[in-house]
C-alpha positions as a Python dict, from the first residue, in 0.01 Angstrom:
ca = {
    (1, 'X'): (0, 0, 0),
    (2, 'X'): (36, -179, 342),
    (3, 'X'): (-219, -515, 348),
    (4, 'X'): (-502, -596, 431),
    (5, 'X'): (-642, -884, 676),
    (6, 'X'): (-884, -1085, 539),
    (7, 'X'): (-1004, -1296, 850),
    (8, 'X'): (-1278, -1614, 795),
    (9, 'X'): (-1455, -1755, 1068),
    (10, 'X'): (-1703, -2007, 1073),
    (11, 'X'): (-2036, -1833, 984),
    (12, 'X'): (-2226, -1900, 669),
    (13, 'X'): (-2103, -1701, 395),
    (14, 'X'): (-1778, -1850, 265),
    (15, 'X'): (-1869, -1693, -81),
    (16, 'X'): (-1836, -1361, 77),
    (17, 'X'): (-1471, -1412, 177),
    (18, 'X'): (-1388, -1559, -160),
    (19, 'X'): (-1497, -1314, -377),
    (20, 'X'): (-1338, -1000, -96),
    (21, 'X'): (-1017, -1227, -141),
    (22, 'X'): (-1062, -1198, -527),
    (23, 'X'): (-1148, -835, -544),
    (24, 'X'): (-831, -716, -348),
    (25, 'X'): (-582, -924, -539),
    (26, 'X'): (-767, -807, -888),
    (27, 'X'): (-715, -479, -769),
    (28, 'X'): (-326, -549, -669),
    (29, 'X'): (-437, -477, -342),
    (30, 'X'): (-180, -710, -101),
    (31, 'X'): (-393, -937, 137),
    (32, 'X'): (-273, -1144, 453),
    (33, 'X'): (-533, -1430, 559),
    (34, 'X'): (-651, -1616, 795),
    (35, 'X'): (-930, -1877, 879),
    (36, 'X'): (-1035, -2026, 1178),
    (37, 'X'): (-1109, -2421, 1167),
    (38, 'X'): (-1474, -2358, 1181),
    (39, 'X'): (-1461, -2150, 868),
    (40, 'X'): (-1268, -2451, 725),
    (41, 'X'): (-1559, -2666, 751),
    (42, 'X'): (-1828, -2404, 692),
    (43, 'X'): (-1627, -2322, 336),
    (44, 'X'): (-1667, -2731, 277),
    (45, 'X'): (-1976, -2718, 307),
    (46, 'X'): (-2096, -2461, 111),
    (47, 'X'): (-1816, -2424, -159),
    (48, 'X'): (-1745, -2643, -452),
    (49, 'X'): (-1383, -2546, -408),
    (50, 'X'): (-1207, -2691, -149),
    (51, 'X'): (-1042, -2419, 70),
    (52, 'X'): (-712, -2534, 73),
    (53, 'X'): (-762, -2540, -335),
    (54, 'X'): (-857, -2138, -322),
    (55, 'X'): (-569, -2079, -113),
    (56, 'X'): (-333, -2257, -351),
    (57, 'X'): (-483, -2016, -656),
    (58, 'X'): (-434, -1722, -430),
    (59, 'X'): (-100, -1784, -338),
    (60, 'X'): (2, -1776, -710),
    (61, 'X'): (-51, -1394, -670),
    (62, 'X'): (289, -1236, -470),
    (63, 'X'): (6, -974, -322),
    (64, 'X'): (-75, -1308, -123),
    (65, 'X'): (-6, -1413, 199),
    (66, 'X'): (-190, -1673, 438),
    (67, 'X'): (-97, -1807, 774),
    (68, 'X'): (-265, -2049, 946),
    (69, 'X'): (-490, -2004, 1254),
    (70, 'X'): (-262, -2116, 1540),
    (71, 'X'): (21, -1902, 1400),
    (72, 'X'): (54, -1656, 1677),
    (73, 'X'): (351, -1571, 1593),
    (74, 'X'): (259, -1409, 1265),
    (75, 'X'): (362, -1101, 1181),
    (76, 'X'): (-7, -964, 1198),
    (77, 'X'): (-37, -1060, 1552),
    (78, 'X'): (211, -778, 1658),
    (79, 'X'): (125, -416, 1616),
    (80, 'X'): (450, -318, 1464),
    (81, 'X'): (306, -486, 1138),
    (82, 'X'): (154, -195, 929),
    (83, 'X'): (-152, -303, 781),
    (84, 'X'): (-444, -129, 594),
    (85, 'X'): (-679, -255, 845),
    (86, 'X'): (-902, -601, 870),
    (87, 'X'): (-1251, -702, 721),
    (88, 'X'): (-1367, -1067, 925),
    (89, 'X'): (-1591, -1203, 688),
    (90, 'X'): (-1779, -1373, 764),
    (91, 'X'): (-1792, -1331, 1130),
    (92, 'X'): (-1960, -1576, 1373),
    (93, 'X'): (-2114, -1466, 1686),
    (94, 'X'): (-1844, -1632, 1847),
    (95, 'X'): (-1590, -1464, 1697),
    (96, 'X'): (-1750, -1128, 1749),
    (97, 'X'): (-1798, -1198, 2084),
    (98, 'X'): (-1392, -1241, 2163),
    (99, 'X'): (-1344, -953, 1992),
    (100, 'X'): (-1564, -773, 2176),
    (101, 'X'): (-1438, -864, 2471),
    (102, 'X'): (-1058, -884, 2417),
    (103, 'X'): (-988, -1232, 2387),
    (104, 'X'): (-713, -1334, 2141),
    (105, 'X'): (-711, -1710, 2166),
    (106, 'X'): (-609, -1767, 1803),
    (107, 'X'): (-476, -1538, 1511),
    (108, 'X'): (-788, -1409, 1370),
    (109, 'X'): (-871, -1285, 1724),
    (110, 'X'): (-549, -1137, 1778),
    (111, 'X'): (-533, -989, 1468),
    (112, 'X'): (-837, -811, 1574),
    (113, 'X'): (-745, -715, 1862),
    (114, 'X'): (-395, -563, 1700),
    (115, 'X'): (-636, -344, 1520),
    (116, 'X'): (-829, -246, 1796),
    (117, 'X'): (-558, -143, 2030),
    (118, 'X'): (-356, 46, 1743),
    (119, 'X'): (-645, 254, 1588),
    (120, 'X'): (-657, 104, 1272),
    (121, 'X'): (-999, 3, 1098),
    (122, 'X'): (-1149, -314, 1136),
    (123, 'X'): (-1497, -454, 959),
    (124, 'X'): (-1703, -758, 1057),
    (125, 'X'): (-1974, -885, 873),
    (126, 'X'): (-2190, -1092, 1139),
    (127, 'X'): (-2423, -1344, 968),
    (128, 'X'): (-2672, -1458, 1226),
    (129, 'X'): (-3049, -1438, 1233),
    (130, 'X'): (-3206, -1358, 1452),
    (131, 'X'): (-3003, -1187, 1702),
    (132, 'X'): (-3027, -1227, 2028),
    (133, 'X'): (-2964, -972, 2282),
    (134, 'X'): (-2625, -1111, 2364),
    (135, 'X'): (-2550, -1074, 1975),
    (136, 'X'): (-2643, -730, 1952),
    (137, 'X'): (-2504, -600, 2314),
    (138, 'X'): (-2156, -728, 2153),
    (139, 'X'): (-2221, -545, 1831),
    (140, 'X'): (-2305, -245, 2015),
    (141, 'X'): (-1975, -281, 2193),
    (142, 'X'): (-1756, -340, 1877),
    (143, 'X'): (-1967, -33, 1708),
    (144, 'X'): (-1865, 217, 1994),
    (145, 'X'): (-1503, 107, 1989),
    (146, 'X'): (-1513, 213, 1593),
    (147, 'X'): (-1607, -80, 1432),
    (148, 'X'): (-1798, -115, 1169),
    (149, 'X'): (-2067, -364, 1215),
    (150, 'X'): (-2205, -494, 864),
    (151, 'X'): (-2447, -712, 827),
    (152, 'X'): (-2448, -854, 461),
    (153, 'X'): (-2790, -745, 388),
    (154, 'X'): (-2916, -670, 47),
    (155, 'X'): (-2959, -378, -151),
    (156, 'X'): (-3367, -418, -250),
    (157, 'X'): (-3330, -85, -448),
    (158, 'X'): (-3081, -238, -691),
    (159, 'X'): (-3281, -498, -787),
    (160, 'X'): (-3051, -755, -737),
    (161, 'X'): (-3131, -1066, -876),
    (162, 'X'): (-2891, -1347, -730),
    (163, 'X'): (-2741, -1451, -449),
    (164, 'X'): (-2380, -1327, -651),
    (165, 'X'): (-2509, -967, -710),
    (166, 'X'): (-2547, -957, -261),
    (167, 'X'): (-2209, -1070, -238),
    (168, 'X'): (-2082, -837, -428),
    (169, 'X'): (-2264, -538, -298),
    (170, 'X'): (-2150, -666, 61),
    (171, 'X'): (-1803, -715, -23),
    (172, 'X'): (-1768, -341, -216),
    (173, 'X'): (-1949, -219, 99),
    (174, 'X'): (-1705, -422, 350),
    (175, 'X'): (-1360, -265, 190),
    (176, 'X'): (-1510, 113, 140),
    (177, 'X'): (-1577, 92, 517),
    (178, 'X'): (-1206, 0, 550),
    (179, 'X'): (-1133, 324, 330),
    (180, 'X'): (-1053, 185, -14),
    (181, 'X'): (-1209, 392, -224),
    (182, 'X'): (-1313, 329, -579),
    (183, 'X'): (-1510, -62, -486),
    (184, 'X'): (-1887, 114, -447),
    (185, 'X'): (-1888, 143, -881),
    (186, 'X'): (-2184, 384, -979),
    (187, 'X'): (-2421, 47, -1066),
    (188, 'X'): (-2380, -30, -710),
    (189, 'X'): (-2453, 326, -567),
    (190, 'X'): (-2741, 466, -783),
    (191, 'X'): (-2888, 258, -1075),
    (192, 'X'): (-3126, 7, -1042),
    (193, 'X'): (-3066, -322, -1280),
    (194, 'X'): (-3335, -317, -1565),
    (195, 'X'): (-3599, -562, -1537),
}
């Protein structure tokens, strides 16, 4: 199976890029990532593992590969790289707008952009509220260049219960919009958690 790109920028929502990190190497699914320095200090913030200790327990998996930000010469800034596609999560505005509008001024960017120009599926999961109307003119540019635009909102009809039972939802969402099947588990689609 060819990789996926797991991009982090520096939105709120580190948790989310942990746990889609975890779920693809669980599933022996090979990941190539990336983080931006903003994400770096966002993850501080709101983690109690330091980034550079998650990226040390992911690298112990050979479905693992990370390179860092300025790395432009990575393999997933060229479009002969094959890849499965990329999920940015989660994505700033910032990010979303330099994807939006073609700028590639670090790897997470180009990476993007790689998809973009070669077809191939690419997910961001925008946490900002609210939006302004710069925010959601760039959304509605990503969407109609085949994006998928997914805000990590909960699912109210599950029940959920924690802040862990939305990341999970988001994250199963995120990599079934990328076209791996089998993440959306029945308890996700149609039962609602017991009281």
């Amino acid at each position: 199976m060819d990789p996926v790109i797991v991009g982090i920028s520096g939105a709120s929502g580190s948790a989310m890029a942990e746990r889609t990190i975890d779920v693809l190497l669980e599933r022996e699914v090979p990941v190539i990532a990336t983080c931006t320095n903003a994400g770096r200090m966002v993850w501080q913030e709101e983690m109690e593992t330091p980034f550079a200790s998650a990226v040390a327990r992911w690298q112990e998996s050979p479905q693992f590969t990370y390179h860092p930000i300025g790395d432009l010469k990575a393999p997933i800034a060229s479009g002969t790289t094959r890849t499965s596609g990329m999920v940015v999560v989660p994505c700033s505005t910032g990010t979303l707008a330099a994807i939006a509008h073609g700028l590639s001024s670090n790897l997470l960017q180009r990476a993007a952009d790689v998809c973009l120009k070669e077809r191939r599926r690419l997910v961001v999961v925008p946490r900002e509220t609210p939006l302004s109307p710069i925010h959601l003119e760039n959304m509605l540019a990503l969407a109609r260049l085949g994006v998928t635009v997914l805000p990590p909102e909960p699912a109210f009809y599950l029940r959920q219960r924690s802040v862990e039972d939305v990341v999970e939802y988001v994250v199963a969402k995120s990599l079934e919009a990328l076209g791996l099947d089998g993440f959306m588990g029945d308890d996700m689609r149609y039962q609602r958690r017991s009281d």
